[in-house]
CSV table of C-alpha atoms in Angstrom, one decimal:
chain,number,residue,atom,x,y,z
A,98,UNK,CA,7.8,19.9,-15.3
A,99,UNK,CA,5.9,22.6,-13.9
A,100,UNK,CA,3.2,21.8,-11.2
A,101,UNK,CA,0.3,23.5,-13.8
A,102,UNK,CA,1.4,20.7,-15.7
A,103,UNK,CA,1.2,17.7,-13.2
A,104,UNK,CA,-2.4,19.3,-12.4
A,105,UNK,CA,-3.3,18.6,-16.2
A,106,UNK,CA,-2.2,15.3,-16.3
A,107,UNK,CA,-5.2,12.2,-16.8
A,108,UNK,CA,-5.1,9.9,-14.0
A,109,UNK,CA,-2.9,7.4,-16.0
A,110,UNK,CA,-0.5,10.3,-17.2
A,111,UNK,CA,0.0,10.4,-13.5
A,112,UNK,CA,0.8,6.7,-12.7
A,113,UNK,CA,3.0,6.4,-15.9
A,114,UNK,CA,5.0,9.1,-14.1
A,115,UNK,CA,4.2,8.8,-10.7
A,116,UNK,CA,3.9,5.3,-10.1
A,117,UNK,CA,7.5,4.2,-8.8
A,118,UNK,CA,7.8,7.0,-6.5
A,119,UNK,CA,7.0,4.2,-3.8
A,120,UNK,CA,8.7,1.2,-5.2
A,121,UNK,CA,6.3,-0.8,-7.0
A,122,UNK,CA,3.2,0.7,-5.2
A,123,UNK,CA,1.6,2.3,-8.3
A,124,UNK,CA,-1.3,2.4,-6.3
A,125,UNK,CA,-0.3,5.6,-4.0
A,126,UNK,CA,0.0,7.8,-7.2
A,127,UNK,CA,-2.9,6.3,-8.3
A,128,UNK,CA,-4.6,7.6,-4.9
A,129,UNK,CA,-3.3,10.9,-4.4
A,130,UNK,CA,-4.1,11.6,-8.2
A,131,UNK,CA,-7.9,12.2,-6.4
A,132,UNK,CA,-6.3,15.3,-4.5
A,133,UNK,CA,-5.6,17.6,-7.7
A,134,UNK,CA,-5.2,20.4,-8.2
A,135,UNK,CA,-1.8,20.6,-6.3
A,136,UNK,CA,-0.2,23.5,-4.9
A,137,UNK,CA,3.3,22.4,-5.0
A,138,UNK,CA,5.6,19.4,-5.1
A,139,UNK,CA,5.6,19.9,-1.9
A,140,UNK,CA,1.5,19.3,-1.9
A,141,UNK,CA,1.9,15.8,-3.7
A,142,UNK,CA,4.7,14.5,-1.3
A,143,UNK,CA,2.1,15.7,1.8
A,144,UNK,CA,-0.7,14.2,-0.1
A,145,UNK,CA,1.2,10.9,-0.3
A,146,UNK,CA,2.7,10.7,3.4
A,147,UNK,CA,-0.5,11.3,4.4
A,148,UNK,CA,-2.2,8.2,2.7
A,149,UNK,CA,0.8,6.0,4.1
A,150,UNK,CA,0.4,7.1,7.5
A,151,UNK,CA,-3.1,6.5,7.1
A,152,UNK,CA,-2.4,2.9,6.7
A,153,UNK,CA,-2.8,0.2,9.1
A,154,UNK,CA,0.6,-1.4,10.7
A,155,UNK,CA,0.0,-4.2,8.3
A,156,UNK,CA,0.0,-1.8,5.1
A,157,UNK,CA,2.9,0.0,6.0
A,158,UNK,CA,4.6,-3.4,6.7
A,159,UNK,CA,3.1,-4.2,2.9
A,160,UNK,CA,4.8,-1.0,1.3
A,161,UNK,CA,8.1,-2.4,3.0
A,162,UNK,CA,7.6,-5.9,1.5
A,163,UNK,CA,7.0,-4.6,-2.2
A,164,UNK,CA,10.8,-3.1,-1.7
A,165,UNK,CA,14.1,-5.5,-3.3
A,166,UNK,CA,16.6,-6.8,-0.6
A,167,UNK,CA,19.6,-4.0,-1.2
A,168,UNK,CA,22.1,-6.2,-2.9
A,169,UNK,CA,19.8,-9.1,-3.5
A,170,UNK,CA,18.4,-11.3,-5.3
A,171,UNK,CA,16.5,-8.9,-8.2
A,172,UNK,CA,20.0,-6.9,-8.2
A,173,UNK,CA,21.4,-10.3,-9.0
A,174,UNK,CA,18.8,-11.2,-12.2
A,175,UNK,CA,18.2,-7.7,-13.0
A,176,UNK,CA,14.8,-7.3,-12.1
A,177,UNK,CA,15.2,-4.5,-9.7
A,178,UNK,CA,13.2,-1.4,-11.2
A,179,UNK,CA,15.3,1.3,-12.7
A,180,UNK,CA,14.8,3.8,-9.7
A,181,UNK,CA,16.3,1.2,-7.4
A,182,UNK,CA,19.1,0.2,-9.9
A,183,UNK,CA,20.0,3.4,-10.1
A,184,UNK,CA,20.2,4.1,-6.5
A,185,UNK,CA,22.0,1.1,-5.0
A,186,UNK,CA,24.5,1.7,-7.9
A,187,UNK,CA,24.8,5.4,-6.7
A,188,UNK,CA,25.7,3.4,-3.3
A,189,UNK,CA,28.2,1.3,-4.4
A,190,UNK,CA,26.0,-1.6,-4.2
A,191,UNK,CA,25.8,-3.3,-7.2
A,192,UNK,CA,29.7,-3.5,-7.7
A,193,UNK,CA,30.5,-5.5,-4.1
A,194,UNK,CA,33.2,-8.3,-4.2
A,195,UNK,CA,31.7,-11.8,-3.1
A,196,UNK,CA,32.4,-11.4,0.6
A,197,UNK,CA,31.3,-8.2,0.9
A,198,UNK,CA,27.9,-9.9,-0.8
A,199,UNK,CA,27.7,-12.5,1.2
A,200,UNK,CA,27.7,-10.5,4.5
A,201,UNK,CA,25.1,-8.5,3.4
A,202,UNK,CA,23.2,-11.3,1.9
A,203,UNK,CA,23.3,-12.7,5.7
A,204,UNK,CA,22.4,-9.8,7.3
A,205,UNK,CA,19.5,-9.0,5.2
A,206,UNK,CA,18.4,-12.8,5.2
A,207,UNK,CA,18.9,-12.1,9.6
A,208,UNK,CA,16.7,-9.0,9.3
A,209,UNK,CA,13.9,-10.3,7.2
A,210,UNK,CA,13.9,-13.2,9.6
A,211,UNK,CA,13.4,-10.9,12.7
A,212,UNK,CA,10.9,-7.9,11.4
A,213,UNK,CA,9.0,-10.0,8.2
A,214,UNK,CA,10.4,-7.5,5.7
A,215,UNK,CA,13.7,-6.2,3.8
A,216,UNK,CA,16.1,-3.9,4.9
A,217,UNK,CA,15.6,-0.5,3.6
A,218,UNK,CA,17.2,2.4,3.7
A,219,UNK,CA,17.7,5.6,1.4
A,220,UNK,CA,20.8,4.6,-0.9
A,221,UNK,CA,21.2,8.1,-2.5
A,222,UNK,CA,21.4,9.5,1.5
A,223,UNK,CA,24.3,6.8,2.2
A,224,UNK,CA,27.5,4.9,0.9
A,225,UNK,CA,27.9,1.6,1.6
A,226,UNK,CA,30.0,1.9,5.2
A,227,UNK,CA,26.8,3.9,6.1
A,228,UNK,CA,24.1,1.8,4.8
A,229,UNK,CA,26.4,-2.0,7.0
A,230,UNK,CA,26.4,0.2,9.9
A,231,UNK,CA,22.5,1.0,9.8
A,232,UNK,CA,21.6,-2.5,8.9
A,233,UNK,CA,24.2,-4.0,11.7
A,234,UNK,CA,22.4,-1.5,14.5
A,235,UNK,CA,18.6,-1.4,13.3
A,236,UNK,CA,18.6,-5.3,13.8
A,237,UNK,CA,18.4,-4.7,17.2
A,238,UNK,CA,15.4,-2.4,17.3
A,239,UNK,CA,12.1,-3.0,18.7
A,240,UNK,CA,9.9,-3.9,16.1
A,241,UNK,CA,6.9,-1.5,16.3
A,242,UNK,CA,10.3,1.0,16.2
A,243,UNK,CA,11.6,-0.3,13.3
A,244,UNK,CA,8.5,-0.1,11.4
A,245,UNK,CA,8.5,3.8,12.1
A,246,UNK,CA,12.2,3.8,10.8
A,247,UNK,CA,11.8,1.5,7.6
A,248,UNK,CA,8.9,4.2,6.6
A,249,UNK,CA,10.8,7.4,7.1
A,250,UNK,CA,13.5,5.5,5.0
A,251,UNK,CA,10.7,5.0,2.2
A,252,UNK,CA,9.2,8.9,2.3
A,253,UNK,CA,13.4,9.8,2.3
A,254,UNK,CA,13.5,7.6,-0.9
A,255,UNK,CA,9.9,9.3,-2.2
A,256,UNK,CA,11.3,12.7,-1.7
A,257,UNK,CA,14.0,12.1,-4.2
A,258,UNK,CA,12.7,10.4,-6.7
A,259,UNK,CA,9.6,12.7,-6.8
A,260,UNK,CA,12.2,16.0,-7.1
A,261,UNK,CA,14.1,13.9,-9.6
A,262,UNK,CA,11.0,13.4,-12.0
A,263,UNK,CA,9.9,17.0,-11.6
A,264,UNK,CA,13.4,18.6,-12.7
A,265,UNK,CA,13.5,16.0,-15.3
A,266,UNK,CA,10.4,14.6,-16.5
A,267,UNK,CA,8.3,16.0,-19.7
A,268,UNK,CA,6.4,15.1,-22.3
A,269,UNK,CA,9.1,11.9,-23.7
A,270,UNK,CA,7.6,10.5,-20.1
A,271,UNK,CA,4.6,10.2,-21.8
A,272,UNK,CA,5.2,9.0,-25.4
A,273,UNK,CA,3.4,5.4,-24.6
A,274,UNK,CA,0.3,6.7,-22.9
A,275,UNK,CA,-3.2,7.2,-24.8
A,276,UNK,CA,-4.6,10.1,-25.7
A,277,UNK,CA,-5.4,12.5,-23.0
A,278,UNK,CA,-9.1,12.1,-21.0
B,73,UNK,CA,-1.9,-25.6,-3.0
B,74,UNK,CA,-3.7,-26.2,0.6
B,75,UNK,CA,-4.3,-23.7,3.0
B,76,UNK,CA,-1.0,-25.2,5.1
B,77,UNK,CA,0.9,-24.8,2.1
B,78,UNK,CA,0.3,-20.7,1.6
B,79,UNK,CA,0.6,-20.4,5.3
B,80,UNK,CA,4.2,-21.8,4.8
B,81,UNK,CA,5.2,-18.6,2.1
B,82,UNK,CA,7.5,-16.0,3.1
B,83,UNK,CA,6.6,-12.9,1.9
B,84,UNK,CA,8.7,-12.6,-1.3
B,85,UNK,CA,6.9,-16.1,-2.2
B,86,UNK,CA,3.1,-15.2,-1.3
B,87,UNK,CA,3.8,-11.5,-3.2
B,88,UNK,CA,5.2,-13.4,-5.9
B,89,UNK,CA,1.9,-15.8,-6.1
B,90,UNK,CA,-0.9,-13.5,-5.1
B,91,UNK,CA,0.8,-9.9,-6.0
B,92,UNK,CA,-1.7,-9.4,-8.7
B,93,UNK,CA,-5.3,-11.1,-7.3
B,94,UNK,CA,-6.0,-7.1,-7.2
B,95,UNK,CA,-4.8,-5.9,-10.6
B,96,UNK,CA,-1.3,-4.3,-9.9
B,97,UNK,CA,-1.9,-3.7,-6.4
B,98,UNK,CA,1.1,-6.1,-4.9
B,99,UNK,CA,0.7,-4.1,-2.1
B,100,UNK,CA,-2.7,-5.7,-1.1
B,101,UNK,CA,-1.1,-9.2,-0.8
B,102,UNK,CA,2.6,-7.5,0.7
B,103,UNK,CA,-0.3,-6.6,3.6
B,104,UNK,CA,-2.0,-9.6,4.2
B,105,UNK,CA,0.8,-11.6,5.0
B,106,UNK,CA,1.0,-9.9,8.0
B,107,UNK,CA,-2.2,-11.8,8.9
B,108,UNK,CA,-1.0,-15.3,8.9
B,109,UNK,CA,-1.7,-18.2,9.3
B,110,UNK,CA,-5.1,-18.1,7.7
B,111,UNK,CA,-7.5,-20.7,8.1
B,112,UNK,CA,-8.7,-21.1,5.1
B,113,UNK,CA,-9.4,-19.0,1.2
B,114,UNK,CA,-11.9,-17.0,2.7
B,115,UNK,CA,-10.1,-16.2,5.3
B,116,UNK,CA,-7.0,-14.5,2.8
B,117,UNK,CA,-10.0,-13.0,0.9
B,118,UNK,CA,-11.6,-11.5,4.4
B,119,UNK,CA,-8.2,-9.9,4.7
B,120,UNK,CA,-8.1,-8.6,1.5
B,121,UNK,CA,-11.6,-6.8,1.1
B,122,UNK,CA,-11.2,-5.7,5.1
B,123,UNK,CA,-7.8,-4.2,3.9
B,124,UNK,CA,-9.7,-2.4,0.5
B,125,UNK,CA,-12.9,-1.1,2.9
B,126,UNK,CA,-10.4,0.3,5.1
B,127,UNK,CA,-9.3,2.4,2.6
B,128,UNK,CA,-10.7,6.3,2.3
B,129,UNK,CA,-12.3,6.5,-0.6
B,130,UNK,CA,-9.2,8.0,-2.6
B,131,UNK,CA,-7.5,5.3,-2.1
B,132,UNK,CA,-10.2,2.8,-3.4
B,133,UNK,CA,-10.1,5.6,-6.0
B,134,UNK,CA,-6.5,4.5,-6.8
B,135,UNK,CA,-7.2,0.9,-6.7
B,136,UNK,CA,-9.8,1.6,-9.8
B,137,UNK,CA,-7.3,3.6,-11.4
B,138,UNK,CA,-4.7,0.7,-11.3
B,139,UNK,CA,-7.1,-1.4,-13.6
B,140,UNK,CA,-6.5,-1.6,-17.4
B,141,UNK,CA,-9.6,-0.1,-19.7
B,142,UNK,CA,-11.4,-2.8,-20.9
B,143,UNK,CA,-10.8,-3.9,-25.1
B,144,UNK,CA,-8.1,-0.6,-24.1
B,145,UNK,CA,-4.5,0.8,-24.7
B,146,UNK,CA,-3.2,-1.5,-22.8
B,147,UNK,CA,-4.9,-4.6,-24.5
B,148,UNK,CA,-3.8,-3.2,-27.8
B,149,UNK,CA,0.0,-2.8,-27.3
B,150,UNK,CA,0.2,-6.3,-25.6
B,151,UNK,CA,0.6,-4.7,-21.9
B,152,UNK,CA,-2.0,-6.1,-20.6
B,153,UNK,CA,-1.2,-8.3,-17.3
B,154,UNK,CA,-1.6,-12.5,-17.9
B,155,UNK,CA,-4.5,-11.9,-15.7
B,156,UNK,CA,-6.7,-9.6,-17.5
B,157,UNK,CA,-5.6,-10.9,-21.0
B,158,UNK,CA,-7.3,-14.2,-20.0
B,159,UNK,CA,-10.0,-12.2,-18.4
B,160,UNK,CA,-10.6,-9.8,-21.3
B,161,UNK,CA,-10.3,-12.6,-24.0
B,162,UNK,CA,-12.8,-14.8,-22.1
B,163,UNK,CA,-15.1,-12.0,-22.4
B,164,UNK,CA,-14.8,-11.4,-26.2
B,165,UNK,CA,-12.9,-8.1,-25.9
B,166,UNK,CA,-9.9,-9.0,-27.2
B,167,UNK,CA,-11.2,-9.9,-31.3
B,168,UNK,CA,-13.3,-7.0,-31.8
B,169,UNK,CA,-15.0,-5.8,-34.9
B,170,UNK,CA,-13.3,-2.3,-35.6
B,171,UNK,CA,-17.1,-0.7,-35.2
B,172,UNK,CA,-17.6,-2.4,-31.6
B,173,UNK,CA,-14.0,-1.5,-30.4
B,174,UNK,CA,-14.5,2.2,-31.7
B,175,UNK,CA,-17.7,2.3,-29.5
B,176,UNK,CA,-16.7,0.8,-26.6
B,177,UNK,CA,-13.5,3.1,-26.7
B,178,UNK,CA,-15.9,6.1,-26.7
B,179,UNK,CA,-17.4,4.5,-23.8
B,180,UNK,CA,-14.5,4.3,-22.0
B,181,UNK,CA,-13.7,7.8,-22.5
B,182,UNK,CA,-17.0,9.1,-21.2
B,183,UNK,CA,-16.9,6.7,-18.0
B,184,UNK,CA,-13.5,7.8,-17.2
B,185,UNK,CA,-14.4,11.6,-17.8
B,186,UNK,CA,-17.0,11.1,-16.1
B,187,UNK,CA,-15.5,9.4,-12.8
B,188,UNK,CA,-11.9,9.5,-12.9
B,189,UNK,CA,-11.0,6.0,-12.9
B,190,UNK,CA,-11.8,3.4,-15.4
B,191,UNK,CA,-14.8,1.1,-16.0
B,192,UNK,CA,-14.6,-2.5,-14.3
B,193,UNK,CA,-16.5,-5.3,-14.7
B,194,UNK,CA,-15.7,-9.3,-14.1
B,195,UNK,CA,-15.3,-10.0,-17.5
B,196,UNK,CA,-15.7,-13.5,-16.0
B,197,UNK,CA,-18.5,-13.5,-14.9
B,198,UNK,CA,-19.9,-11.4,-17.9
B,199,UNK,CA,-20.1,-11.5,-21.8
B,200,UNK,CA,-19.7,-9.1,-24.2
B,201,UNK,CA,-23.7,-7.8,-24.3
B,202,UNK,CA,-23.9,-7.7,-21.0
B,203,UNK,CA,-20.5,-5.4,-20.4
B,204,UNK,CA,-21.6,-3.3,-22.9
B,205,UNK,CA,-25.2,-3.2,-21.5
B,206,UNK,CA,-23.7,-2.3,-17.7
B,207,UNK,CA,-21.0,0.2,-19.2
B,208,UNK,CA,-24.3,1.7,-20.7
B,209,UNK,CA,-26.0,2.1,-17.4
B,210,UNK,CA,-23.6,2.5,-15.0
B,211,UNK,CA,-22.7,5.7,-17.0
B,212,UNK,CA,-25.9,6.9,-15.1
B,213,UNK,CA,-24.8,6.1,-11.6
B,214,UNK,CA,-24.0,8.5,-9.2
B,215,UNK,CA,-19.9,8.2,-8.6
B,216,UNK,CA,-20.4,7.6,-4.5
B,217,UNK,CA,-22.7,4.5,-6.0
B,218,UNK,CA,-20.0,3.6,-8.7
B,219,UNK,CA,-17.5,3.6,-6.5
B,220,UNK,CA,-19.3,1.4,-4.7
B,221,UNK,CA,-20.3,-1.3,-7.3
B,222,UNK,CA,-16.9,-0.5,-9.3
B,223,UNK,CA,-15.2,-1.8,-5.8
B,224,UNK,CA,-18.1,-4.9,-6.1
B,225,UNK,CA,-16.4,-5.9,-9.3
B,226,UNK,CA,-12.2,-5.3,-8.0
B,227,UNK,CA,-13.4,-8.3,-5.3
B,228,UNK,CA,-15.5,-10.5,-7.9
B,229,UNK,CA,-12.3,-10.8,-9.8
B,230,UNK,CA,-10.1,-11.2,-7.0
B,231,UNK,CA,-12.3,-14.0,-5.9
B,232,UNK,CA,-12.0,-16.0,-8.8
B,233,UNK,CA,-7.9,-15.1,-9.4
B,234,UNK,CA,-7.5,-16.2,-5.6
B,235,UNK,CA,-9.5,-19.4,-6.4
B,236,UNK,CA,-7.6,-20.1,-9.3
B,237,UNK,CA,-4.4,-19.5,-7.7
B,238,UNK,CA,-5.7,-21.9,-5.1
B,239,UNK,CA,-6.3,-24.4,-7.6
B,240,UNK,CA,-3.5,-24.4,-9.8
B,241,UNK,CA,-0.5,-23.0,-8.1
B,242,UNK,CA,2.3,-25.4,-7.1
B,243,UNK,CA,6.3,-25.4,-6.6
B,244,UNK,CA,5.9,-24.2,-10.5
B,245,UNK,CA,5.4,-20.5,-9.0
B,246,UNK,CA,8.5,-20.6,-7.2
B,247,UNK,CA,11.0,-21.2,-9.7
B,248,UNK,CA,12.4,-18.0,-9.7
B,249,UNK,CA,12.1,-16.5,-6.3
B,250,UNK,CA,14.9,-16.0,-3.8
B,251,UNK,CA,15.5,-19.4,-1.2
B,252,UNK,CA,13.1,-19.1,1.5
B,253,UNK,CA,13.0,-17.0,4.9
C-alpha cells in the first residue's frame, strides 16, 4: 500500500488497519488519522510518536499496561492479539518448556510488582537469551528511567508492525468495513 | 464494589473491569490507575475527563472516532461492544423500520463527512426522537463546537457505564484474569 492510498482511506478504513500498531490502543490511529494527508510512512510513525510523547507519565504508563505479559497469561488462553502472537512466536516464546516458563512468569510477576506495568520489549529485535537478559537487568532501573525504556520498546514494536502492514496490506484488509465516507 | 474494593485492583484487573467505560479506549482506564487510591466514583471519573481534556484536540478527535455509528455497521454485523448494544437497544436503534434505519444511515454519512468522526449521543439518556432531532441539529454546529458537545456525550456515557460498573461488578469480573499483582 502506497501512501496516496493510506491518505484516501475513511477514518475507520484507517483504524481497521492501523489500529494494533500500538497494542490494543486503537485510539492513536484513531488520533493521527486528524493529520492526513501524509507524506510518508515515515510521516505517520512521527505523527504517532509525537502524540505518545505528548502524553502525561500516567498515559504512557497506560499504553504500557494495555501490553500482554511476554509469555503470559493471554499467550497461555490465546487471547494475545495476532501482532503479539506472532512476535513472541518469532522469539521463541510461545514454545518454552515449563521451567523456562516459570522463570519468566516470576520475573515478569517481580517487574510488574516494582514499575505497575508488564515487561516489554521488541520480540522481533530479540531471541529469547536477549529478551531474560533485558528483563533480568531493566528490573534494576530507576523507574522514571524505565518508563523512557518500556516506550522506546513500544515505538521499536510500532515501527515494525507499521512497515509490515504497508508492504503487505491492501484492499482484503478492508473486506469488513462499510462503504467509504 | 466499594471504593476500597477498586482501589485493591492491579492493573490487568481494573483494565479488565473499566477498559471500556470510554468505548474502546482501554487506554483511558490503563492511565488512571496510576492515580490510585481514589476516594471515591467521582474521583476515577475526575481522572478520567482530566485525562480526555488533556488531550489536543486530535486526540479527542480519535476518542470520537473509536465510537460505533449509531443503528451502524457495526450494530448490524453483531460487532457492536456489550456496552453499546445495551446502549443502542435501550434507545430503540437496534429494531428499526428499514425507512428510519435508511435515514438515519444517510445521517450518519453527512455527520461524518461533515466532521470526521462519528455522531455520539447518550443513547441513555435519550430516545429515538430526540437522537434523531439532535443528529438533525448538530449537523449545523460548527466542528470546534461539536467537538465540544460530542466530547459532552463520550463523559455522559462514561458516567453511567462507571456507575453501573460500580453497582454491579463483583468477583464475577475476575474470573478470567491472571492471579493478582
Amino acid at each position: 500500500m502506497d501512501i496516496s492510498a493510506v491518505n484516501s482511506l475513511s477514518y475507520e478504513e484507517f483504524v481497521e488497519i492501523f489500529g494494533n500498531v500500538v497494542e490494543k490502543c486503537p485510539l492513536v490511529a484513531a488520533t493521527v488519522w486528524s493529520q492526513r494527508p501524509f507524506s510518508s510512512i515515515s510521516d505517520i510513525e512521527t505523527a504517532i510518536t509525537d502524540f505518545i510523547d505528548g502524553l502525561p507519565n500516567a498515559g504512557k504508563e497506560g499504553i504500557l499496561r494495555c501490553h500482554p505479559d511476554l509469555a503470559g497469561w493471554d499467550l497461555q488462553r490465546g487471547m494475545l492479539t495476532p501482532e503479539s502472537q506472532a512476535e513472541q512466536s518469532h522469539a521463541g516464546l510461545t514454545q518454552l518448556e515449563p521451567a523456562e516458563a516459570a522463570h519468566i512468569s516470576a520475573l515478569n510477576t517481580q517487574y510488574k510488582q516494582h514499575f505497575g506495568f508488564p515487561f516489554i520489549i521488541c520480540a522481533r529485535m530479540n531471541d529469547k537469551p536477549t529478551i531474560l537478559l533485558q528483563l533480568h537487568q531493566r528490573l534494576s532501573n530507576k523507574p522514571a528511567h524505565e518508563l523512557v525504556r518500556a516506550i522506546q520498546e513500544v515505538k521499536r514494536i510500532c515501527h515494525l508492525r507499521l512497515h509490515g502492514l504497508m508492504c503487505h496490506s491492501g484492499p482484503s484488509h478492508l473486506n469488513s468495513t462499510p462503504p467509504k465516507l
